[in-house]
CSV table of C-alpha atoms in Angstrom, one decimal:
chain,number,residue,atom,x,y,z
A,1,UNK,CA,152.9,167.1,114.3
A,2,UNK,CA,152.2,164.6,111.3
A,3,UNK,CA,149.6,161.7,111.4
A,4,UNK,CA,150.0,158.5,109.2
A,5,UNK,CA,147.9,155.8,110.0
A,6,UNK,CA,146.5,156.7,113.3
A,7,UNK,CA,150.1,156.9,114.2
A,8,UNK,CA,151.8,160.6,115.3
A,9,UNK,CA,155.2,162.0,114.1
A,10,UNK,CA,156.8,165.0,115.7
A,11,UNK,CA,158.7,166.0,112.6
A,12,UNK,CA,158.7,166.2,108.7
A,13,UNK,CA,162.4,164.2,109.6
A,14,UNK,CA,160.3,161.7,110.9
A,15,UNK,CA,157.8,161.4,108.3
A,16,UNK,CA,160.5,160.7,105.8
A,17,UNK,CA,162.3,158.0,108.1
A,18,UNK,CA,159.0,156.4,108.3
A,19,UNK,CA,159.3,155.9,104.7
A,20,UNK,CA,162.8,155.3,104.2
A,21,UNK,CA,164.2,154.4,107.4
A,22,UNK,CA,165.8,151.2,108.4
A,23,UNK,CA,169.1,149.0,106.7
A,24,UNK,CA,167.6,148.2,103.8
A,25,UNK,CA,164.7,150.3,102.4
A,26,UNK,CA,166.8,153.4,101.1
A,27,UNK,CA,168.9,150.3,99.2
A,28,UNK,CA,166.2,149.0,97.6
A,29,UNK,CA,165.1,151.8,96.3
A,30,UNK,CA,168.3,152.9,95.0
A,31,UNK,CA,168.4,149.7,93.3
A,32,UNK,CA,164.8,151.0,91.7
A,33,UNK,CA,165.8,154.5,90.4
A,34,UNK,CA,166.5,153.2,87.1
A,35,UNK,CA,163.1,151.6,86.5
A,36,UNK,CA,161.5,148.2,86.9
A,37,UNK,CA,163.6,145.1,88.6
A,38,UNK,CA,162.5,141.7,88.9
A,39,UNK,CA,162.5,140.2,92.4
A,40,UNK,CA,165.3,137.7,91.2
A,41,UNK,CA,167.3,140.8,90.1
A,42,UNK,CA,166.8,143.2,93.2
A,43,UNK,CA,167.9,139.8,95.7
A,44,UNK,CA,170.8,139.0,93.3
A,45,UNK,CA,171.9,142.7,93.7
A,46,UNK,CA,171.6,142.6,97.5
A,47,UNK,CA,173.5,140.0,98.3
A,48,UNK,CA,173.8,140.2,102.0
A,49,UNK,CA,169.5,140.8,102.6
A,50,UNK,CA,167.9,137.8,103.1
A,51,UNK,CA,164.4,136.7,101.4
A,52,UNK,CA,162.8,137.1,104.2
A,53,UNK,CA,163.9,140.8,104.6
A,54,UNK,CA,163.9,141.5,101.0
A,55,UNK,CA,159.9,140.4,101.0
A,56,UNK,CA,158.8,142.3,103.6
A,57,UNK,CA,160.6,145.4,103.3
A,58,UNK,CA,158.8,145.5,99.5
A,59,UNK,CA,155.3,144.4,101.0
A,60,UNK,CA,156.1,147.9,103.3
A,61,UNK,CA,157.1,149.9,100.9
A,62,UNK,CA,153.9,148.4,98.7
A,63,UNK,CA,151.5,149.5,101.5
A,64,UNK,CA,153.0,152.8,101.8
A,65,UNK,CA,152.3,153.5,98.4
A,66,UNK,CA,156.2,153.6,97.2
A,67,UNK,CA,156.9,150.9,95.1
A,68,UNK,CA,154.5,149.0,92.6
A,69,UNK,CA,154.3,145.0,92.5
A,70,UNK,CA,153.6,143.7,88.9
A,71,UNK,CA,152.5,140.0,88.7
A,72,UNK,CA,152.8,138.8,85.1
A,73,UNK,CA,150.7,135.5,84.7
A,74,UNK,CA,150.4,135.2,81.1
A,75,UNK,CA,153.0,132.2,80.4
A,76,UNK,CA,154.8,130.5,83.4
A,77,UNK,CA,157.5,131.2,85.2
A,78,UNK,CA,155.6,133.3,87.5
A,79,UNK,CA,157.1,136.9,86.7
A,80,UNK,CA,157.0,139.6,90.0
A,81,UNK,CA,158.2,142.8,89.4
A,82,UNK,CA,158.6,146.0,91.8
A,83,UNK,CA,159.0,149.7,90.2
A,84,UNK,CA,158.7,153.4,92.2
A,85,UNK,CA,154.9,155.4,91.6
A,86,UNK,CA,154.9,158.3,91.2
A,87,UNK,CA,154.8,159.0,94.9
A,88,UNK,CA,158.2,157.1,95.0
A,89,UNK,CA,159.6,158.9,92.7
A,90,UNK,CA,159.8,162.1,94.7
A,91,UNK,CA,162.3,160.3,97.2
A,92,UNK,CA,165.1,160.3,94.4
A,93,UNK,CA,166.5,163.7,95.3
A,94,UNK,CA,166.7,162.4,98.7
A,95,UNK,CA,168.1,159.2,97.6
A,96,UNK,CA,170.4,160.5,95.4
A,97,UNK,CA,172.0,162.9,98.2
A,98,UNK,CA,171.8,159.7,100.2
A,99,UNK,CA,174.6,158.2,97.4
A,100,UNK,CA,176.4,161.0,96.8
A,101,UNK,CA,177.1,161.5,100.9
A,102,UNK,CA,178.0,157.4,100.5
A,103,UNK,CA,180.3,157.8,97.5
A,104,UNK,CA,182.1,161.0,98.9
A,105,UNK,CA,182.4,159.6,103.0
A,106,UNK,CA,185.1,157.2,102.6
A,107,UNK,CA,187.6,160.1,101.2
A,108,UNK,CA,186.6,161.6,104.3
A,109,UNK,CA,186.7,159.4,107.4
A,110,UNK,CA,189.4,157.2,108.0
A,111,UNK,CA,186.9,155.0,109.7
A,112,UNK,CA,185.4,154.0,106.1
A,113,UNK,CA,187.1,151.3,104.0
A,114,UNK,CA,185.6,151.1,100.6
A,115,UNK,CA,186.7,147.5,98.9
């Protein structure tokens, strides 16, 4: 049994969904691997998440201590940008199975149409 704030997990599998789970949280984070992105940039390369979405699945993974949020006030526009600590950083080898299992199940189930 696992314990993260006040709230009990059965399983390490759990502990790790709690941190990744969901539609869109292992995709923004893929979309972080390669460093720092802009919030203009990560929404532009999610088309189909909607601001809404987009803003509080960052403010999660914020509070979670995955992702760091960079305001830069010195000369406007308002600059925001979201990067993986260090703590984030120890997902990629599960993200990067996560995109390897993506690129490879289309070859295998007919059910999967890649465009």
């Amino acid at each position: 049994m696992y314990t993260i704030d006040n709230k009990s997990y059965p399983c390490c599998t759990s502990v790790t969904m709690k941190f990744i789970g969901g539609k869109w949280k292992a995709v923004i984070l893929h979309h972080l691997i390669d460093g720092a992105r802009r919030y203009n940039e990560l929404r532009k390369s999610i088309p189909t998440i909607t601001e809404r979405t987009l803003s509080l699945q960052l403010k999660q993974l914020e509070e979670d201590g995955i992702v760091d949020r960079k305001v830069f006030t010195e000369k406007p526009p308002l600059v925001v940008e979201y990067e993986l600590t260090g703590f984030g950083r120890t997902l990629l080898p599960v993200l990067e199975a996560i995109t390897k299992w993506g690129e490879e199940a289309p070859v295998i189930s007919k059910k999967i149409i890649r465009n």
